[in-house]
mmCIF file with all atom_site columns, C-alpha atoms in Angstrom:
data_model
loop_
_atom_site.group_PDB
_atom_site.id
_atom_site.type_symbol
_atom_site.label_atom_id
_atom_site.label_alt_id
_atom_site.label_comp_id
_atom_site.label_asym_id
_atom_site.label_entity_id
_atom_site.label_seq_id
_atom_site.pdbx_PDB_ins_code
_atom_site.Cartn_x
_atom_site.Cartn_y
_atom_site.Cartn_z
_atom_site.occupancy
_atom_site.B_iso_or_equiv
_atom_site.pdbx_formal_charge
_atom_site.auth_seq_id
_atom_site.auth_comp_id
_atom_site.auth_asym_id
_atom_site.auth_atom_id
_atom_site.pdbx_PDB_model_num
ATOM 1   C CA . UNK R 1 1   ? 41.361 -30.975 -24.092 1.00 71.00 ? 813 UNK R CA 1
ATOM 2   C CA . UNK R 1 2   ? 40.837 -34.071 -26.094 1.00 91.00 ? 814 UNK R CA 1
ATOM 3   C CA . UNK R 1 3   ? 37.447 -35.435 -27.573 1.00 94.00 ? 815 UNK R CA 1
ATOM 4   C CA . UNK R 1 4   ? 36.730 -37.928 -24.626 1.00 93.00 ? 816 UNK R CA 1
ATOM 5   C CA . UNK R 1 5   ? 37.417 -35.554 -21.789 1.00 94.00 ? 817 UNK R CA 1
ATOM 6   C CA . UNK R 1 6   ? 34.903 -33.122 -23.760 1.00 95.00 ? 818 UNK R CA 1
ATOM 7   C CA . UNK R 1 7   ? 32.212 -35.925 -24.107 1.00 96.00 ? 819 UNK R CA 1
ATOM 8   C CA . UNK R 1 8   ? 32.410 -36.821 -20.232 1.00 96.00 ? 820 UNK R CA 1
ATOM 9   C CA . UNK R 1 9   ? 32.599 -32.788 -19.543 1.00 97.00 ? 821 UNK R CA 1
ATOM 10  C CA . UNK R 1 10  ? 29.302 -33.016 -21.580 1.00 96.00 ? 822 UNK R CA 1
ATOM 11  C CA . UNK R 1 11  ? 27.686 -35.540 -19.874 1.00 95.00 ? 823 UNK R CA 1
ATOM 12  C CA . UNK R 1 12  ? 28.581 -33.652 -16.327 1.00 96.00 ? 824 UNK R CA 1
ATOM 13  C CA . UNK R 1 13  ? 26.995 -30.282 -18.200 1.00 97.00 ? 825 UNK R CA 1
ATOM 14  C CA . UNK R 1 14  ? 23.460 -32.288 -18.768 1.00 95.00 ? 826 UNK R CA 1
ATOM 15  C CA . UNK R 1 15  ? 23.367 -33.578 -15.263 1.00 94.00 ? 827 UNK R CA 1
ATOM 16  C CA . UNK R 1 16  ? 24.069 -29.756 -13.836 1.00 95.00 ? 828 UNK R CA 1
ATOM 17  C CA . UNK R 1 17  ? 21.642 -28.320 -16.131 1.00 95.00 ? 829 UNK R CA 1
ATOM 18  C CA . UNK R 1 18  ? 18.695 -31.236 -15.544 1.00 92.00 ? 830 UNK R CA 1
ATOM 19  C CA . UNK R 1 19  ? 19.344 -31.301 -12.074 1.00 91.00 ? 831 UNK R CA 1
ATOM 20  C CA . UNK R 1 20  ? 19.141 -26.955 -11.968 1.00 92.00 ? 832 UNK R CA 1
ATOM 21  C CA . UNK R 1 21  ? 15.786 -27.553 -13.466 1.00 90.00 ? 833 UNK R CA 1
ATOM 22  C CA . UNK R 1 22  ? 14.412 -29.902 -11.056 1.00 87.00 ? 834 UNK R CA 1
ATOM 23  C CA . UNK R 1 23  ? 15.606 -27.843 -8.021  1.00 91.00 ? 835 UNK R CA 1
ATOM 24  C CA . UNK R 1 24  ? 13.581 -24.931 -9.238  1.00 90.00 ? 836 UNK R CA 1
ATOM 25  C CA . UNK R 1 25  ? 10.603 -27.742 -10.217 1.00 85.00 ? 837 UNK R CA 1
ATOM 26  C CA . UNK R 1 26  ? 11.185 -29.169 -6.371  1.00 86.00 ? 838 UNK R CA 1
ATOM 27  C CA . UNK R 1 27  ? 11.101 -25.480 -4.908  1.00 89.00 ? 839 UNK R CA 1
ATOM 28  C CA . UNK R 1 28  ? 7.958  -24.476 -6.476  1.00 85.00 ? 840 UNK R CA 1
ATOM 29  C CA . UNK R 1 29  ? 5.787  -27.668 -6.552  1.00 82.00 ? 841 UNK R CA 1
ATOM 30  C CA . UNK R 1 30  ? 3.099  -25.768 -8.209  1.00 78.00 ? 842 UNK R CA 1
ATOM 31  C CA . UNK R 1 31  ? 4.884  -25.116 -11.310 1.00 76.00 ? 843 UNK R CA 1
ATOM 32  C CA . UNK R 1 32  ? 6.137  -28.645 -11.358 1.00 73.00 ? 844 UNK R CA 1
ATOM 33  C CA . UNK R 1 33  ? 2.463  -29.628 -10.754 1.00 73.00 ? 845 UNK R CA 1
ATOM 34  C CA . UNK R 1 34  ? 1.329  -27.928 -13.732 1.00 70.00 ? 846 UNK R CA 1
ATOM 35  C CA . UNK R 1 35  ? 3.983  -29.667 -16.116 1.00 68.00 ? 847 UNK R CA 1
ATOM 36  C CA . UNK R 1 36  ? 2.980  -32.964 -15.276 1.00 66.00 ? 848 UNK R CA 1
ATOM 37  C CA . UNK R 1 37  ? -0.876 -32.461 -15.467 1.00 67.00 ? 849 UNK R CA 1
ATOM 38  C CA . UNK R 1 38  ? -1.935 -32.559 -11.298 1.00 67.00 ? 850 UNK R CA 1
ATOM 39  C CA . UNK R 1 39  ? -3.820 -30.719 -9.610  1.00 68.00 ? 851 UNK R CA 1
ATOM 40  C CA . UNK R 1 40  ? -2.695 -28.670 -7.160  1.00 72.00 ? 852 UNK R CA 1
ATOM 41  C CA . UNK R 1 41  ? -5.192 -30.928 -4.634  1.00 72.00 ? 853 UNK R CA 1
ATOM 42  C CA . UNK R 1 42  ? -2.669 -33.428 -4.381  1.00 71.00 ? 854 UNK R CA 1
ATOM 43  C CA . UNK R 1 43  ? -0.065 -30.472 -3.084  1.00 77.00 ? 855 UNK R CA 1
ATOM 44  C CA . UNK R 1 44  ? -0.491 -31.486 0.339   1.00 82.00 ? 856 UNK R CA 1
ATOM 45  C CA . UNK R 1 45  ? 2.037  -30.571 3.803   1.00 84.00 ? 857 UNK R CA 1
ATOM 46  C CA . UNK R 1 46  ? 3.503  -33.715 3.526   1.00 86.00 ? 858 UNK R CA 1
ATOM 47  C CA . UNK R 1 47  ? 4.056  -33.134 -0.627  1.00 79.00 ? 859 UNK R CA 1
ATOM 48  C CA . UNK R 1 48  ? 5.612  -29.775 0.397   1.00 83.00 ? 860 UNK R CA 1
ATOM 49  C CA . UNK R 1 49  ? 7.901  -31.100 2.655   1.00 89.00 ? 861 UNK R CA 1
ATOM 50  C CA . UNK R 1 50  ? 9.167  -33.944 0.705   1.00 86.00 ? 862 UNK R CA 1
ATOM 51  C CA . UNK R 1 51  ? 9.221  -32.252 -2.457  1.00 85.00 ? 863 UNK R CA 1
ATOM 52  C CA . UNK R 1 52  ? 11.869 -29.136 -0.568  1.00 90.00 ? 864 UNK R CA 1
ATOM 53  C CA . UNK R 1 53  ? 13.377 -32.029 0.904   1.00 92.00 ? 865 UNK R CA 1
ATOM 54  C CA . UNK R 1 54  ? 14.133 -33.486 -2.664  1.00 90.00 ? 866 UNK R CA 1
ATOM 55  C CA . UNK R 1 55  ? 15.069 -30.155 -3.848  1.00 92.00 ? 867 UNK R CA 1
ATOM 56  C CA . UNK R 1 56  ? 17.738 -29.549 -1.174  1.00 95.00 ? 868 UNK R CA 1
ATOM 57  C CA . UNK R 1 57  ? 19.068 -32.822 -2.128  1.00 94.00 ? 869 UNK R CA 1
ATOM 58  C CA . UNK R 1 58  ? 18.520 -32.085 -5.872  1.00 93.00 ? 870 UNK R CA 1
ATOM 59  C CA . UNK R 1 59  ? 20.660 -28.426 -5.013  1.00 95.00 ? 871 UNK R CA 1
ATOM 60  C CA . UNK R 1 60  ? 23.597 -30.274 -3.101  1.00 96.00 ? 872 UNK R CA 1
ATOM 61  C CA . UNK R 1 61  ? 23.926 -33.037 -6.428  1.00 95.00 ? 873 UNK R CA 1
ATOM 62  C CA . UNK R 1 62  ? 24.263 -30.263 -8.809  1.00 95.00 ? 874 UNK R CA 1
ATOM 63  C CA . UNK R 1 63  ? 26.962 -29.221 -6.599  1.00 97.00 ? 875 UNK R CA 1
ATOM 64  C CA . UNK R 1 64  ? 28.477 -31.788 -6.699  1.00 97.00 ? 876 UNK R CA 1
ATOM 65  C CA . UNK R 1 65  ? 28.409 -32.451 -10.720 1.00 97.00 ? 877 UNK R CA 1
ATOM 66  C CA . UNK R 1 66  ? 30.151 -29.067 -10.833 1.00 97.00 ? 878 UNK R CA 1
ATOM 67  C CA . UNK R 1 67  ? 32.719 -29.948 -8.351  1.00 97.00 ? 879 UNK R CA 1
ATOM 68  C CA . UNK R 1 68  ? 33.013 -33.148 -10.341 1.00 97.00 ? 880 UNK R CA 1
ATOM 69  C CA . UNK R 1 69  ? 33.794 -31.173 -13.310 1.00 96.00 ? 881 UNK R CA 1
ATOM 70  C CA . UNK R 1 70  ? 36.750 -29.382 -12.406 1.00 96.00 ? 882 UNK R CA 1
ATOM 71  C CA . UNK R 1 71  ? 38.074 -32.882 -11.965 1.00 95.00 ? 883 UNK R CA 1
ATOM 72  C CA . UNK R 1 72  ? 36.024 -35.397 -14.148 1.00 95.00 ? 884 UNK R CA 1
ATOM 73  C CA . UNK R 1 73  ? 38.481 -38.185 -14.943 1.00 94.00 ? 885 UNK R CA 1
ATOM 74  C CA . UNK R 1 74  ? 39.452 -38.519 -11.114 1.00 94.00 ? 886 UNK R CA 1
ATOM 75  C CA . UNK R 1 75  ? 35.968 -37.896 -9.730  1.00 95.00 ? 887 UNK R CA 1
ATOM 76  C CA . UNK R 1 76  ? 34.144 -40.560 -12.174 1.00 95.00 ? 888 UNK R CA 1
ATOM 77  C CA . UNK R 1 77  ? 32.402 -42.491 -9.519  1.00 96.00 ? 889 UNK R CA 1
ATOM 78  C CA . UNK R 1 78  ? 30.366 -39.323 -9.122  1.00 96.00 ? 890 UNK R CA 1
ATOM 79  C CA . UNK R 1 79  ? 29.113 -40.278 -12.404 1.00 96.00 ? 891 UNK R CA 1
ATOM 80  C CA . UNK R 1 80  ? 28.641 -43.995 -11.746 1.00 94.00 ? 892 UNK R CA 1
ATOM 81  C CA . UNK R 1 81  ? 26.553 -42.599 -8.700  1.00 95.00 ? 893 UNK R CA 1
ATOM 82  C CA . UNK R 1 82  ? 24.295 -40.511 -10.473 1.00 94.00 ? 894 UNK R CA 1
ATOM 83  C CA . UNK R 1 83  ? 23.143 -43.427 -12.389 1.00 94.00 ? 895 UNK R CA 1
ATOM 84  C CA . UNK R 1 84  ? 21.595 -45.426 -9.354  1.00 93.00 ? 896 UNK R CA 1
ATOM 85  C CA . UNK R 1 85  ? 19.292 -41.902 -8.652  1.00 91.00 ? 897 UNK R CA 1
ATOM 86  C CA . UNK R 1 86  ? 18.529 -42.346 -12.309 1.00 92.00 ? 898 UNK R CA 1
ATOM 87  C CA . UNK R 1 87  ? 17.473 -45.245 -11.241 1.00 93.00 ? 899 UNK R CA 1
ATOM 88  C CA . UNK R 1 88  ? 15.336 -44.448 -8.517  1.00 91.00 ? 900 UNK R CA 1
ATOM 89  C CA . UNK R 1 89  ? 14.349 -41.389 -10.724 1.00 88.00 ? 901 UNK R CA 1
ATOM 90  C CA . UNK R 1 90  ? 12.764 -44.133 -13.128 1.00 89.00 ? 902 UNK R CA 1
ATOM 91  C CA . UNK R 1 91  ? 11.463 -46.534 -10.555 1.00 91.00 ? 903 UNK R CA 1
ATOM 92  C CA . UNK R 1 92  ? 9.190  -43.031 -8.855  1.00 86.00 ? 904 UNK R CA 1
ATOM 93  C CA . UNK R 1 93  ? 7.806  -42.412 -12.242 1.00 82.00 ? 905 UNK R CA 1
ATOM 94  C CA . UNK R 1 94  ? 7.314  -46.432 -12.824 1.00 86.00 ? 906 UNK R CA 1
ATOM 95  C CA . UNK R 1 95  ? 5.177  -45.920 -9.126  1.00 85.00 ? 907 UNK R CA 1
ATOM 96  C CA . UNK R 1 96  ? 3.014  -42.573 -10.495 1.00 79.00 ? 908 UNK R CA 1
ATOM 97  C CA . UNK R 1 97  ? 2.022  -45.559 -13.539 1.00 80.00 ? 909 UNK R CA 1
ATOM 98  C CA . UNK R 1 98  ? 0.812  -48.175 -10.574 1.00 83.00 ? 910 UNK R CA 1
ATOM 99  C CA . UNK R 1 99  ? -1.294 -45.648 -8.555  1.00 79.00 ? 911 UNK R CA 1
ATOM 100 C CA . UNK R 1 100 ? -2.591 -44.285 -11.633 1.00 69.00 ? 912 UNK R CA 1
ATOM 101 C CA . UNK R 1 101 ? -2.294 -40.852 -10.419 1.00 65.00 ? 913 UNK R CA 1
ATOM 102 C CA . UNK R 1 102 ? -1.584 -39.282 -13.702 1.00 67.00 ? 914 UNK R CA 1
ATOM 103 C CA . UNK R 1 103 ? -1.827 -39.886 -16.912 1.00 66.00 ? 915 UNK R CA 1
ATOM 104 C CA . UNK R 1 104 ? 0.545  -42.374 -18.958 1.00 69.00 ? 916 UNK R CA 1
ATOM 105 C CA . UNK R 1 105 ? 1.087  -39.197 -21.745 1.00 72.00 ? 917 UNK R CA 1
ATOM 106 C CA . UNK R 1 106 ? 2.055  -36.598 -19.094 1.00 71.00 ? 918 UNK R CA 1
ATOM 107 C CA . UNK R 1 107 ? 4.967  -39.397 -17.377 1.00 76.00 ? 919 UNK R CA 1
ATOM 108 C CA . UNK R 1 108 ? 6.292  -39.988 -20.618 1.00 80.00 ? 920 UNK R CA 1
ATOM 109 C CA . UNK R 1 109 ? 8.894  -37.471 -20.151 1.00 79.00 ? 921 UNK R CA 1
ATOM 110 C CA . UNK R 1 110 ? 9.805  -38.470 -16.581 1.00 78.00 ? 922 UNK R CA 1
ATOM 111 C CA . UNK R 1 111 ? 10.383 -42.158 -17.789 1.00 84.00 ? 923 UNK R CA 1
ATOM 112 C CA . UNK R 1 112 ? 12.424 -41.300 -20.678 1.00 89.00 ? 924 UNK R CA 1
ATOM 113 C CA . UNK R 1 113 ? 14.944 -38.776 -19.605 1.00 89.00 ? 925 UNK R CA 1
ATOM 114 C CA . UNK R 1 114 ? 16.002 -41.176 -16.291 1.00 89.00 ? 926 UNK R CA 1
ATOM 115 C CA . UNK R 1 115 ? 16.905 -43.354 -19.374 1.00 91.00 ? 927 UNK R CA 1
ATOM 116 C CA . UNK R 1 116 ? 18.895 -40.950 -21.249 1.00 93.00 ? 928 UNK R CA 1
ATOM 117 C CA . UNK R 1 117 ? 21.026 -39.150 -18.320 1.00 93.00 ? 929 UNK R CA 1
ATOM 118 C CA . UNK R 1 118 ? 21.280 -43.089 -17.368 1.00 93.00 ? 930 UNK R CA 1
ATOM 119 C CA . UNK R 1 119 ? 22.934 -43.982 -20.305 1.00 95.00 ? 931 UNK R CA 1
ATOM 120 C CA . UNK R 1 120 ? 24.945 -40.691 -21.036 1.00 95.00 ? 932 UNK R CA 1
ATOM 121 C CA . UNK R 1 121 ? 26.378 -40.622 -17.376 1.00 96.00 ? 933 UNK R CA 1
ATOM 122 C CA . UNK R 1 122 ? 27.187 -44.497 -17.940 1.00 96.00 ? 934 UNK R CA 1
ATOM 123 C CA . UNK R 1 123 ? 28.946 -44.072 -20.975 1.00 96.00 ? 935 UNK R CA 1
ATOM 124 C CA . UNK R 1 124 ? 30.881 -40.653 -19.216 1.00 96.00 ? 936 UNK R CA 1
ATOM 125 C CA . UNK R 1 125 ? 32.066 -42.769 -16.380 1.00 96.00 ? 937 UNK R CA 1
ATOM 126 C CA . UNK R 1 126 ? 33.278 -45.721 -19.248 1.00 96.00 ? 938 UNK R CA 1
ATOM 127 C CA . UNK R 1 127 ? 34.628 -42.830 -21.175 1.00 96.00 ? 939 UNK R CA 1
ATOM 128 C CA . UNK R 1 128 ? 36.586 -41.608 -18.079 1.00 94.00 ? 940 UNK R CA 1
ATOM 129 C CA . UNK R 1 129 ? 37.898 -44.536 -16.916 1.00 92.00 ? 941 UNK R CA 1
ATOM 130 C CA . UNK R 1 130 ? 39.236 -45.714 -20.642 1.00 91.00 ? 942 UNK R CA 1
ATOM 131 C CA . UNK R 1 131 ? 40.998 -41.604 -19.989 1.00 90.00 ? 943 UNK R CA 1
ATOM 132 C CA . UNK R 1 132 ? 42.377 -42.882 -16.953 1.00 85.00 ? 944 UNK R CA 1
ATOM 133 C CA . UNK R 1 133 ? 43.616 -46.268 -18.088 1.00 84.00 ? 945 UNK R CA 1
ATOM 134 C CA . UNK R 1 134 ? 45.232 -44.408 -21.192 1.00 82.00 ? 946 UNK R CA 1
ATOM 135 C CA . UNK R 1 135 ? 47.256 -41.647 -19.068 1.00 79.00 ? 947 UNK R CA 1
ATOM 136 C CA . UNK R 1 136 ? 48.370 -44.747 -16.515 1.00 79.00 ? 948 UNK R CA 1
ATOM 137 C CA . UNK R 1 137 ? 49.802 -46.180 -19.413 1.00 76.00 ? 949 UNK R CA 1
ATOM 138 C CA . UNK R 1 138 ? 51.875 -43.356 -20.613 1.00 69.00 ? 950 UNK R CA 1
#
């Protein structure tokens, strides 16, 4: 396996482990609650709901990246996809900043890792698709 393929295997390998986290933060809101500084007053039904809601979701993505994996120059687009729910991943936490419903310290980690995986998975599916180009050539 050559240095790129590793690189975009590694960029699929952050998104599984990230994502694992979340699904366990999703699943149990209160622990998730606790890492970002709210109180567990703002845990209401609806919060439940939407936050096992985004969890399922969160589940069926990281299985996804690893079915993306055994294939990751041929399944790129996965990666190109994962960027726009960076996206909306950065654009939530932008919304916690407007409602003032936490504090700017506590978000600081949910605005900057959006930014990273953003970047890394951009750079996979560039990575991939220079892979791709390269073996049509041969």
């Amino acid at each position: 396996m050559d240095r790129k393929t590793k690189f975009v295997k590694f960029c699929l390998w952050a998104g599984i482990i990230l994502d694992g986290i979340n699904v366990f933060l999703y699943l149990f809101p209160n622990i998730m609650l606790n890492s970002i500084g709210l109180s567990e007053e703002t845990l209401t039904p609806v919060a439940i709901y939407l936050l096992f809601h985004a969890g399922i979701f969160m589940l069926a993505w990281t299985i996804l990246l690893i079915w993306t994996l055994q294939k990751p120059v041929q399944r790129r687009f996965i990666l190109l996809l994962t960027v726009l729910i960076t996206v909306g991943m950065e654009a939530s936490a932008i919304y916690l900043i407007t409602v003032e419903s936490i504090a700017k310290i506590q978000i600081i980690p949910l605005l900057i890792l959006p930014v990273i995986v953003g970047s890394l998975f951009t750079a996979g599916y560039f990575v991939a698709g220079g892979i791709e180009n390269n073996q049509r050539a041969i």
